[in-house]
mmCIF file of C-alpha atoms and ligand atoms in Angstrom:
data_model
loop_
_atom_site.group_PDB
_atom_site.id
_atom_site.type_symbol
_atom_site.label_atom_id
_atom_site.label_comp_id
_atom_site.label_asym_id
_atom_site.label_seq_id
_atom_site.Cartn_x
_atom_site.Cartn_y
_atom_site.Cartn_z
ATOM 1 C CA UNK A 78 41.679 -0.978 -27.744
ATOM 2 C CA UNK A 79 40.777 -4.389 -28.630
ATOM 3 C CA UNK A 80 43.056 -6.546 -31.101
ATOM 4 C CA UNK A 81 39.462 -5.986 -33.680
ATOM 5 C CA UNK A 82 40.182 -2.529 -33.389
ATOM 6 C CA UNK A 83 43.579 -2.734 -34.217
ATOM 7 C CA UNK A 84 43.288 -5.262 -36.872
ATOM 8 C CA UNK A 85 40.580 -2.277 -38.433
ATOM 9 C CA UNK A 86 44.180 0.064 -37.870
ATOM 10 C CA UNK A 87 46.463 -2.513 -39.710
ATOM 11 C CA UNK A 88 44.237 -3.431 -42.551
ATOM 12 C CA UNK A 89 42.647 -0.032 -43.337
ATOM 13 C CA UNK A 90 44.590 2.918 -42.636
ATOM 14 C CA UNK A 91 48.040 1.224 -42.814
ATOM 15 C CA UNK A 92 47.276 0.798 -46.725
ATOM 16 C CA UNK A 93 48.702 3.840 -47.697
ATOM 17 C CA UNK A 94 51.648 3.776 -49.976
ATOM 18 C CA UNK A 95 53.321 7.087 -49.065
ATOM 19 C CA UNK A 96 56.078 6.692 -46.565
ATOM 20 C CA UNK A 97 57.367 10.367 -45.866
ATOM 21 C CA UNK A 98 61.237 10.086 -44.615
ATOM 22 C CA UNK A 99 60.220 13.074 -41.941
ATOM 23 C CA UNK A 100 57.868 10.724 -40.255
ATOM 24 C CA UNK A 101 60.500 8.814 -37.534
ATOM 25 C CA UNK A 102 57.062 7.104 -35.993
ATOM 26 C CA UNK A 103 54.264 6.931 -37.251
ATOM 27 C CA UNK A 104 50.809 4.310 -36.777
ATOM 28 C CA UNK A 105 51.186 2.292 -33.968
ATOM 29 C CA UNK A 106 52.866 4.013 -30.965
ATOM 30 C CA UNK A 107 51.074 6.509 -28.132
ATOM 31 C CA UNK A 108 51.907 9.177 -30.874
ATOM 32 C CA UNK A 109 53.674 10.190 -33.821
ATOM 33 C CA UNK A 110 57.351 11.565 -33.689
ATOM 34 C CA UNK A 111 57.824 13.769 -36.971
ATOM 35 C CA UNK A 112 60.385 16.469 -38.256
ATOM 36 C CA UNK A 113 59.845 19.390 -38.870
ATOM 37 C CA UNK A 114 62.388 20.661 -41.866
ATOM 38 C CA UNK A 115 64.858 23.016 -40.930
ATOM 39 C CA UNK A 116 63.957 26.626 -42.121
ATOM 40 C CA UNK A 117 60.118 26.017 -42.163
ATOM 41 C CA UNK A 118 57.272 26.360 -39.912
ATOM 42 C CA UNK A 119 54.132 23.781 -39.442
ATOM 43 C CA UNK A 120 50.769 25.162 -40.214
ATOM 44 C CA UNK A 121 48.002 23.146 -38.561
ATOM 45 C CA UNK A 122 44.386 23.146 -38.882
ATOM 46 C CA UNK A 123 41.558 20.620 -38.017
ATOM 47 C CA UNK A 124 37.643 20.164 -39.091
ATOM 48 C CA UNK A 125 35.025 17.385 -37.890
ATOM 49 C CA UNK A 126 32.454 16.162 -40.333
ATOM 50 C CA UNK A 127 29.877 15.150 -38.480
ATOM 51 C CA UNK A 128 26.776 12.639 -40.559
ATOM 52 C CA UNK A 129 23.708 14.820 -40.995
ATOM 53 C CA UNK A 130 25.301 18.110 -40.690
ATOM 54 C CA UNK A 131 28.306 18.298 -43.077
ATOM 55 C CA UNK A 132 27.322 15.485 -45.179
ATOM 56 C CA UNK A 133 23.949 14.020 -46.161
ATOM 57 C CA UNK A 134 23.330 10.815 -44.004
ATOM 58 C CA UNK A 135 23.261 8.926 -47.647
ATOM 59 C CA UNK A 136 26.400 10.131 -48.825
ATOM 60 C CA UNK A 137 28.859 7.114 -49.813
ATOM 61 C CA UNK A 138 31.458 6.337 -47.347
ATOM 62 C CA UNK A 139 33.725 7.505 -50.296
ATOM 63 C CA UNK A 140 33.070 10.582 -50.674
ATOM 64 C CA UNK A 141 32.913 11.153 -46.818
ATOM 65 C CA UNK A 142 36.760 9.883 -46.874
ATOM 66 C CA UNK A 143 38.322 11.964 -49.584
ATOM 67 C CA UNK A 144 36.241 15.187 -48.524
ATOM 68 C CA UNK A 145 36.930 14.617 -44.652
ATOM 69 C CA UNK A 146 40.694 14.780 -45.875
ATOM 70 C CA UNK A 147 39.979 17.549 -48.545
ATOM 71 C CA UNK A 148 38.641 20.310 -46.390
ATOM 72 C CA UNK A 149 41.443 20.134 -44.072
ATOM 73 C CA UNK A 150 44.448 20.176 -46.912
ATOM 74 C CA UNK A 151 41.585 23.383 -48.843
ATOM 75 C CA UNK A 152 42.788 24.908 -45.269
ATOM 76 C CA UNK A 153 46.569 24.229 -45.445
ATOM 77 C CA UNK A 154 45.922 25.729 -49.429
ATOM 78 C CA UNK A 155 44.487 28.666 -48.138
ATOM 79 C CA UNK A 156 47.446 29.207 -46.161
ATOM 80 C CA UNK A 157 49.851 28.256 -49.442
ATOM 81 C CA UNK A 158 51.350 25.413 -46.711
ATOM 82 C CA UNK A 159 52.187 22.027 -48.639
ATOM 83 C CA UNK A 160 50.773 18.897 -46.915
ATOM 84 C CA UNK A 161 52.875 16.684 -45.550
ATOM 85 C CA UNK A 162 50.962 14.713 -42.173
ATOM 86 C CA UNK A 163 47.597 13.935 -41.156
ATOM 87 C CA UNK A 164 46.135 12.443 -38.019
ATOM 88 C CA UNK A 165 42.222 10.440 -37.819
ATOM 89 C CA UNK A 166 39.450 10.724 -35.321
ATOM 90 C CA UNK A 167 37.075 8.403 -36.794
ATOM 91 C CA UNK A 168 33.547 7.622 -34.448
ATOM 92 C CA UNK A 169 31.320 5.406 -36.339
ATOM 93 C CA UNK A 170 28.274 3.384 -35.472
ATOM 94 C CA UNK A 171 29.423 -0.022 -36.110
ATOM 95 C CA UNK A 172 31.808 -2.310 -37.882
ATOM 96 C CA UNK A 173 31.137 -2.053 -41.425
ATOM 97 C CA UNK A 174 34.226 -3.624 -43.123
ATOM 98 C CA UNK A 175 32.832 -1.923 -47.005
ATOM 99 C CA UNK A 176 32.074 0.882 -45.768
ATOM 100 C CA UNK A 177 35.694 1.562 -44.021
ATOM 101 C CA UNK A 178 37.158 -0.086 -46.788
ATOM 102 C CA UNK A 179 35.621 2.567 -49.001
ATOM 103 C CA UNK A 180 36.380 4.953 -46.785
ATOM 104 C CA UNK A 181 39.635 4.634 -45.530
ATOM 105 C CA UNK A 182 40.355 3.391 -49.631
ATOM 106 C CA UNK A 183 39.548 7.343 -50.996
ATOM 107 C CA UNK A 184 41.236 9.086 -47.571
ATOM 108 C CA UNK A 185 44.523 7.221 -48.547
ATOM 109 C CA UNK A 186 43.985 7.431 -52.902
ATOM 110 C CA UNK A 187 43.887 11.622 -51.885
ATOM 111 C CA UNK A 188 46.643 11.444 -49.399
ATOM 112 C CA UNK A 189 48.955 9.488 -51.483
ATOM 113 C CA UNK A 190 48.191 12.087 -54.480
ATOM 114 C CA UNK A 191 49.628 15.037 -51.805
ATOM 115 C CA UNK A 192 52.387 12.892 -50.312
ATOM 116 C CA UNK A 193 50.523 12.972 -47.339
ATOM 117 C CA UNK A 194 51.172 10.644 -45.127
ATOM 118 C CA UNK A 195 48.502 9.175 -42.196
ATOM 119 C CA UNK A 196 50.322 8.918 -39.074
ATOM 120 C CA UNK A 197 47.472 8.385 -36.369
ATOM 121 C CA UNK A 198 44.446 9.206 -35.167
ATOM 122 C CA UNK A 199 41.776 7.440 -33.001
ATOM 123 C CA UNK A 200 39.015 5.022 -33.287
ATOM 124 C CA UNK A 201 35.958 4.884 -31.331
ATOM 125 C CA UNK A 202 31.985 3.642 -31.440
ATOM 126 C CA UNK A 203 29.362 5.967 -31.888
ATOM 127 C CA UNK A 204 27.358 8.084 -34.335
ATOM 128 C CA UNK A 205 29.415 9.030 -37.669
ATOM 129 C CA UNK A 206 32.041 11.758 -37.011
ATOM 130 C CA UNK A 207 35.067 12.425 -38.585
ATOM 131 C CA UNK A 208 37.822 14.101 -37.112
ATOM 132 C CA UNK A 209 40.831 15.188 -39.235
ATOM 133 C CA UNK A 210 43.913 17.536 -38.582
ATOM 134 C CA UNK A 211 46.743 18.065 -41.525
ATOM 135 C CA UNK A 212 49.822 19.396 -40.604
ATOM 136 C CA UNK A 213 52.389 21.255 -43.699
ATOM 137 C CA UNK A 214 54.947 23.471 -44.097
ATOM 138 C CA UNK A 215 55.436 27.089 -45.598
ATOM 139 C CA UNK A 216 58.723 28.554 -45.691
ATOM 140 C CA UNK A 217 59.427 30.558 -42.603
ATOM 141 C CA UNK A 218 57.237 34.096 -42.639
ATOM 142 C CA UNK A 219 55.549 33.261 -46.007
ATOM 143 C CA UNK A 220 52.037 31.808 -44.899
ATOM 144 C CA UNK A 221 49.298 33.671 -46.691
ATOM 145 C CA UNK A 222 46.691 35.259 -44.463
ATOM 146 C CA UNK A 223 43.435 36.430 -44.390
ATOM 147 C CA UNK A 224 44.609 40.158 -43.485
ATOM 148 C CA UNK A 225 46.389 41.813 -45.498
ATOM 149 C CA UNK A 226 44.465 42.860 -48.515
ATOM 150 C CA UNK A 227 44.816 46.322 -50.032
ATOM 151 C CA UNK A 228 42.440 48.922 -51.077
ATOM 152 C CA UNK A 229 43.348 48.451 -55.266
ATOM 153 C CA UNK A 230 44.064 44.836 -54.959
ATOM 154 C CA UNK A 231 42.466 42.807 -57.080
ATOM 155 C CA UNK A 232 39.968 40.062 -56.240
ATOM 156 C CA UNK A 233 40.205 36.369 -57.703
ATOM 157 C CA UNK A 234 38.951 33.060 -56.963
ATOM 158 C CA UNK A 235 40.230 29.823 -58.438
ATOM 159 C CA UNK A 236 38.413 27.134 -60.664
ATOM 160 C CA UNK A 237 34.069 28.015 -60.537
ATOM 161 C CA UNK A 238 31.423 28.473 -57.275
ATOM 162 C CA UNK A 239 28.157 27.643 -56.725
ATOM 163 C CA UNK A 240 28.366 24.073 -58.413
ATOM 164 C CA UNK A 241 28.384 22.057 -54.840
ATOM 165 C CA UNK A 242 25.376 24.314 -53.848
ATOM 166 C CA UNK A 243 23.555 23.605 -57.179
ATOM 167 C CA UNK A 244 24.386 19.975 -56.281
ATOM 168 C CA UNK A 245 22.740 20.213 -52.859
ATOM 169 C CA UNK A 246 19.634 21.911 -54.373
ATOM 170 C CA UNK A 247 18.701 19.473 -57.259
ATOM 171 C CA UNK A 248 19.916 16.333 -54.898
ATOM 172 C CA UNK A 249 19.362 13.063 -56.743
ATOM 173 C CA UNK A 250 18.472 14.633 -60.056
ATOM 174 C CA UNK A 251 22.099 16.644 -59.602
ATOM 175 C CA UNK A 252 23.836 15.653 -63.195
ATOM 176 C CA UNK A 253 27.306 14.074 -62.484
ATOM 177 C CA UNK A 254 29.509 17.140 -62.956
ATOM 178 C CA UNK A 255 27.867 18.993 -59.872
ATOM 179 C CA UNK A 256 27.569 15.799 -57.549
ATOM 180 C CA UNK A 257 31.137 15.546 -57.787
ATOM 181 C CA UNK A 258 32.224 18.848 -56.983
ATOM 182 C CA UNK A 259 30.292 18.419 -53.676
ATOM 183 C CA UNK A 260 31.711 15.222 -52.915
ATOM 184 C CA UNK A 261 35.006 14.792 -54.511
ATOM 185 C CA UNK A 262 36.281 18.602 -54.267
ATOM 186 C CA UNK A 263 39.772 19.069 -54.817
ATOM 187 C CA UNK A 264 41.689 20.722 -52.494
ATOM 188 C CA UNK A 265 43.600 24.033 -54.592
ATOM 189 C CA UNK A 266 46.835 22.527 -53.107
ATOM 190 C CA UNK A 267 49.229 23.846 -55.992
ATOM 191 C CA UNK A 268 47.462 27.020 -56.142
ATOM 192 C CA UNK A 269 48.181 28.171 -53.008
ATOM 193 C CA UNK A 270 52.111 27.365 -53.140
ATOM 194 C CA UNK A 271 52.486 29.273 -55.961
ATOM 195 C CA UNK A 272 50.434 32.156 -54.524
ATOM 196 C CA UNK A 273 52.562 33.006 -51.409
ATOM 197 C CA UNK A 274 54.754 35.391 -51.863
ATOM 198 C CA UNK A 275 52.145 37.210 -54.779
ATOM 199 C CA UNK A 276 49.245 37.461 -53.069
ATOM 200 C CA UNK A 277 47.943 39.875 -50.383
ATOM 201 C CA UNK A 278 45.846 37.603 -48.966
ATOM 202 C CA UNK A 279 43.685 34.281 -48.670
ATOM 203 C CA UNK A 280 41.057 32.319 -47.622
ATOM 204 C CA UNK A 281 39.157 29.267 -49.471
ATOM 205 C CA UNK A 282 35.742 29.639 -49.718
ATOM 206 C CA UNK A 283 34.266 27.006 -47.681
ATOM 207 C CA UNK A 284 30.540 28.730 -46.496
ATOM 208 C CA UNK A 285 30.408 30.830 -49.782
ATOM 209 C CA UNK A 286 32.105 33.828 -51.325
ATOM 210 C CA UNK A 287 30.467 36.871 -49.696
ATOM 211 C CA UNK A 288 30.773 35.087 -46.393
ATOM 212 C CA UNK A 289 34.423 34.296 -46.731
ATOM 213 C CA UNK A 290 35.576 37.224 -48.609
ATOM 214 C CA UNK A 291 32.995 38.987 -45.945
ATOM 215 C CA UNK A 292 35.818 37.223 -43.232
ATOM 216 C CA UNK A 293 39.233 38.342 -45.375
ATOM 217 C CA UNK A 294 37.730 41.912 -45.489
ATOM 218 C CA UNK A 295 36.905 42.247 -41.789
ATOM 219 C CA UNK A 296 40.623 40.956 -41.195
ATOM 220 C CA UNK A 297 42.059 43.395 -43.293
ATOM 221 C CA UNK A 298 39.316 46.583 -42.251
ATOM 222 C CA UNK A 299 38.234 47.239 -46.215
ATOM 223 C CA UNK A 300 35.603 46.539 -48.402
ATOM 224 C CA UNK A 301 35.154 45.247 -51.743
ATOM 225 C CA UNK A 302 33.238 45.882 -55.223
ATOM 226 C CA UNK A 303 32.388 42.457 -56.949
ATOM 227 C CA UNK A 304 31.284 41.844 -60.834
ATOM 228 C CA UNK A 305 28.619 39.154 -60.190
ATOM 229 C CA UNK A 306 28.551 38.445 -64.183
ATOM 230 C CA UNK A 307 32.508 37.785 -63.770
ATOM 231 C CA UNK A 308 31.934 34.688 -61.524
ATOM 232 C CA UNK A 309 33.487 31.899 -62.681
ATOM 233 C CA UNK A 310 30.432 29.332 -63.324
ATOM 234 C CA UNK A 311 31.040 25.794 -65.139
ATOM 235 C CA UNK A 312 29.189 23.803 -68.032
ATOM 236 C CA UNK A 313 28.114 22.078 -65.834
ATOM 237 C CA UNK A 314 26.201 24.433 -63.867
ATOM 238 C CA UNK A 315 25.102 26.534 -66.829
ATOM 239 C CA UNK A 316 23.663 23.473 -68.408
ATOM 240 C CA UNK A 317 21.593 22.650 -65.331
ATOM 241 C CA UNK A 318 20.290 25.763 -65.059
ATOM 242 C CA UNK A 319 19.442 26.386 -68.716
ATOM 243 C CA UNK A 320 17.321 23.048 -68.383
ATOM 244 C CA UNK A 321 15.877 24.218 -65.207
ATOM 245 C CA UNK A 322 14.632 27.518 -67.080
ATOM 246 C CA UNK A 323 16.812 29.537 -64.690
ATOM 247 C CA UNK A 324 19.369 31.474 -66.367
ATOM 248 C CA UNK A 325 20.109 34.588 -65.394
ATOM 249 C CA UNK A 326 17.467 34.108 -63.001
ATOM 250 C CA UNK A 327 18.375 34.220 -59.026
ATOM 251 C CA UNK A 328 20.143 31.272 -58.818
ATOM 252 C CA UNK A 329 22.457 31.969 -61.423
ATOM 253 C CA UNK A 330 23.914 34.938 -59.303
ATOM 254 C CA UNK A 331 22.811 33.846 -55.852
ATOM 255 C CA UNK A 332 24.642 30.311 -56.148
ATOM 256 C CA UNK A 333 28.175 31.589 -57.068
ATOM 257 C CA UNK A 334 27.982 34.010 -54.525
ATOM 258 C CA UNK A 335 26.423 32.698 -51.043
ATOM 259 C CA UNK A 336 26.265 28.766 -51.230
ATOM 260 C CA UNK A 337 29.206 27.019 -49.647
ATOM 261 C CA UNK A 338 31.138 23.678 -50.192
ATOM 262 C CA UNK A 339 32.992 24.763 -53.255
ATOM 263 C CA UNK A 340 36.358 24.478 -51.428
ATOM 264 C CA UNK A 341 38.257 27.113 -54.230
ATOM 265 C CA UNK A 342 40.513 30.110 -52.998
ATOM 266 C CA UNK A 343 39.807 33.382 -53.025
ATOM 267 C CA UNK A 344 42.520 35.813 -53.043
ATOM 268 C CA UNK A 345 43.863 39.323 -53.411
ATOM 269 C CA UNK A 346 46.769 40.667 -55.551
ATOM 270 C CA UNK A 347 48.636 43.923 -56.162
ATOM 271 C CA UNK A 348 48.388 45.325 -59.497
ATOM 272 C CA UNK A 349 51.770 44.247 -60.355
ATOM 273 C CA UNK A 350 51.846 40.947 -59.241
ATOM 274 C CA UNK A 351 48.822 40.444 -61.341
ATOM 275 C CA UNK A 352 50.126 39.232 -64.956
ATOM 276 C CA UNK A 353 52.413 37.064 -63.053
ATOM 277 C CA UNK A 354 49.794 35.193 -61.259
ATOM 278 C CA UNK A 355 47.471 34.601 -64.453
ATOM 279 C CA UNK A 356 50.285 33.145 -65.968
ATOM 280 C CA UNK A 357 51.063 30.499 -63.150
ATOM 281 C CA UNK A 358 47.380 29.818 -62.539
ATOM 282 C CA UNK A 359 45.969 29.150 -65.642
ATOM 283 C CA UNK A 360 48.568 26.461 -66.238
ATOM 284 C CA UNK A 361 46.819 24.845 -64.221
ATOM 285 C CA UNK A 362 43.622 22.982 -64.201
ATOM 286 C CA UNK A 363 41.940 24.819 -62.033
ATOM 287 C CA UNK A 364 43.010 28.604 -63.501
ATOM 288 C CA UNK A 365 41.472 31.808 -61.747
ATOM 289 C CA UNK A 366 39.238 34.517 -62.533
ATOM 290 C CA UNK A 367 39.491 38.161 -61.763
ATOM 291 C CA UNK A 368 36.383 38.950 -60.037
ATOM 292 C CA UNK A 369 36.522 42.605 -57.824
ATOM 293 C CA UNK A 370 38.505 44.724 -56.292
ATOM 294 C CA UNK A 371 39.378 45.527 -53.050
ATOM 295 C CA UNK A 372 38.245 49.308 -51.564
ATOM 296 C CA UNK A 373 38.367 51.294 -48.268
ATOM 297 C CA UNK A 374 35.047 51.618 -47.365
ATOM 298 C CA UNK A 375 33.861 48.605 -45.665
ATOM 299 C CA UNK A 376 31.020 46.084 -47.153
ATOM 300 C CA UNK A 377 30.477 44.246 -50.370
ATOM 301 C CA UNK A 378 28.889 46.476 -53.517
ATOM 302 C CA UNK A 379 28.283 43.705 -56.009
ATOM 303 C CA UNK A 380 27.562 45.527 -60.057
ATOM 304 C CA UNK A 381 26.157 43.313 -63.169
ATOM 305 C CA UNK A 382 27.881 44.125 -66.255
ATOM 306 C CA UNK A 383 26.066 47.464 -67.119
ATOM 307 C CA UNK A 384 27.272 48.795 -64.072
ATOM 308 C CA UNK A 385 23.909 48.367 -62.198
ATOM 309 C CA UNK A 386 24.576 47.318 -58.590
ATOM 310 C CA UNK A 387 23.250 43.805 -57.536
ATOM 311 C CA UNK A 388 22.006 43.268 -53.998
ATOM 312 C CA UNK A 389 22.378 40.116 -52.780
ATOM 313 C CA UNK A 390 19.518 37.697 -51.344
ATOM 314 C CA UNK A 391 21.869 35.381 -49.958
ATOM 315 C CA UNK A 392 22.843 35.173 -45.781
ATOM 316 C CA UNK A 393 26.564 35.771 -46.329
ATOM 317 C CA UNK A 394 25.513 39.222 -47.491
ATOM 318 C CA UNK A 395 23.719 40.008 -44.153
ATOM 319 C CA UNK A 396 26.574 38.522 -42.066
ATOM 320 C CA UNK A 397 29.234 40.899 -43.401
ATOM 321 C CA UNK A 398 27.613 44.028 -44.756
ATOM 322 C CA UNK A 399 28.709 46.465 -42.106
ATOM 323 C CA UNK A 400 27.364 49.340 -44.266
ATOM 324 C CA UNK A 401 24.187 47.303 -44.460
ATOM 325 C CA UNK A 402 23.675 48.400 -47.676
HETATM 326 P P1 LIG B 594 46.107 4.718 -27.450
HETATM 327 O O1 LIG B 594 45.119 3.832 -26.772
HETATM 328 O O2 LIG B 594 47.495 4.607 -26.943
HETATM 329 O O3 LIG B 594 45.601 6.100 -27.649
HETATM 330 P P2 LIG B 594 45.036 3.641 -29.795
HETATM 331 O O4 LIG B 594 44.716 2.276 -29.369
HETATM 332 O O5 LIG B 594 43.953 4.667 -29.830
HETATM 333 O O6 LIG B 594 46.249 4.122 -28.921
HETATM 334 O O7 LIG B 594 45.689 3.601 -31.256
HETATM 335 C C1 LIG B 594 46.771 2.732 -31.548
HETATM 336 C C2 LIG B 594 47.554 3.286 -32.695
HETATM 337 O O8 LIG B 594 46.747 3.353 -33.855
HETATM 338 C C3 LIG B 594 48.045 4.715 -32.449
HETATM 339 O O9 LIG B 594 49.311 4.867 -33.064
HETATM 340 C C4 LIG B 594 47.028 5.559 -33.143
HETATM 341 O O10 LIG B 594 47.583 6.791 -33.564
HETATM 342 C C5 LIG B 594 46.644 4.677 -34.321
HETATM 343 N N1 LIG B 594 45.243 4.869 -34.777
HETATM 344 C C6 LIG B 594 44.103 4.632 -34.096
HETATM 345 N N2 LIG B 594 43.017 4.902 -34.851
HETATM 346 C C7 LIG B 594 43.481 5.330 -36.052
HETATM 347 C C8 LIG B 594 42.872 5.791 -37.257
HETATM 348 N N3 LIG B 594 41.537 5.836 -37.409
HETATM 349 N N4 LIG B 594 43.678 6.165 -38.258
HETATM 350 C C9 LIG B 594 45.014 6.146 -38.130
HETATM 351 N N5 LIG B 594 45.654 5.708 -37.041
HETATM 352 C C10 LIG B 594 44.909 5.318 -35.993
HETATM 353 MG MG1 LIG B 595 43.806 6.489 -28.627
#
């Protein structure tokens, strides 16, 4: 590495000001040495963004830095871990000092809300991709899977979907309250602590909800029914779509069910776990909605509020539905 390269290190991803006592080494050696709390075990997990594919090429360099960090900690959420060390593969095409300013300025700004603490990763030339992998704890034996979900259970998701995929659609004319759900999401960190131990099981919704759900039922061999008018949808999106003409229309079912990037958790609970978790979750900002429940025969049934079933235009549907209903 050449001392540019390092100086890059030392200015912009030393800048963080959470110092975890569990990290013994962090930046600067071959590798980190960290330790692991007595009584818990390290969940890992580890996504690349790459420019063009995950992110538009336009997208600012700060939204690439706090959702390159995001998606990984939605994934340690999922799993009701709490954050506690990430590492950076960063590849970019040249040596924009604003841009990894920016960048590296939101990555740390997210990690130092988490107490997450960067302790190393790799930098290299070539076209934008970003590596991350976040390491946390859950008490031993209490990570929340995907399997696990029982036919009664009922189905929730946290905060509301389909407002990064409305974002996507209307691109520069997205209002402010959409654009920043796709770029800015917020990982459902809390949410998931408080959920192991209460719910059945997990997943965050990262490709859409029929898709993901489609991927918690085909762990846990059941199937669902869904109440499409139940969705949780926001202001924001409702006010787009009334301007847009489209209420009730398509998009107001088809974009809280199949588009992706929303980053909230969907999750199953027993019937008597249920008042508990409403309690805890909508003290916070995010709350939850009851949205389905889980059944025994396999596939996805989605119902509008008269009881009418729904079918589904979107690709998650296709990719799941085992009944092909
Ligand atoms: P090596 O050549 O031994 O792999 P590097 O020269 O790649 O080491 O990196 C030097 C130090 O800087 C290491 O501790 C590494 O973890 C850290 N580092 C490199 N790139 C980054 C980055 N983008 N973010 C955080 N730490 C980094
Ligand atoms: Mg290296």
């Amino acid at each position: 590495m050449s001392e540019s390269e390092f100086e890059i290190i030392r200015r912009y991803f030393m800048r963080q000001s959470q110092k975890r006592e569990d990290v013994i080494t962090g930046i600067g050696d071959d590798a980190a040495v960290l330790q692991v709390p007595v009584g818990q075990e390290l969940v890992v997990s580890v996504d690349t963004l790459v420019a063009g594919v995950h992110f538009p090429e336009n997208t600012p360099a700060a939204a690439i830095g706090h959702k390159s960090l995001a998606v990984n900690l939605s994934d340690l959420a999922a799993m009701g871990a709490t954050p506690a060390w990430v590492t950076l593969a960063l590849t970019m095409p040249g040596n924009n000092s604003t841009w990894i300013d920016e960048f590296s300025r939101a990555f740390c700004a997210l990690a130092d809300r988490y107490r997450v603490q960067l302790v190393g990763g790799d930098t290299t030339r070539g076209p934008l991709s970003v590596t991350v992998q976040a390491h946390g704890f859950v008490a031993a034996g209490t990570a929340l899977r995907r399997k696990g979900a029982e036919p009664g259970d009922r189905i929730y998701v946290t905060g509301t979907l389909g407002d990064a995929g409305l974002a996507l659609q209307l691109r520069e004319s997205a209002p402010d309250g959409l654009q920043q759900k796709l770029d800015y999401p917020e990982p459902r960190i809390e949410a998931g602590h408080v959920l192991t131990g209460l719910a059945s099981a997990a997943i965050d919704i990262s490709d859409g909800l029929l898709a993901d759900l489609g991927h918690l039922l085909e762990s846990g061999d059941s199937g669902a029914s869904l109440q499409v008018d139940a969705l949780p949808r926001s202001d924001a999106f409702l006010s787009a779509l009334r301007q847009s003409g489209s209420l009730q229309q398509p998009p107001y079912y088809e974009l809280p069910l199949s588009a992706g990037d929303d980053y909230e958790l969907c999750f199953t609970v027993s019937g008597k776990f249920c008042p508990r978790v409403e309690q805890l979750l909508s003290a916070m900002p995010c709350g939850c909605t009851q949205i389905g429940i889980i059944e025994e025969s396999a596939g996805i049934r989605c119902y509008l509020e008269d009881g009418t079933s729904y079918r589904p235009a979107g690709q998650g549907y296709r990719h799941f539905d085992k009944a092909g209903k």
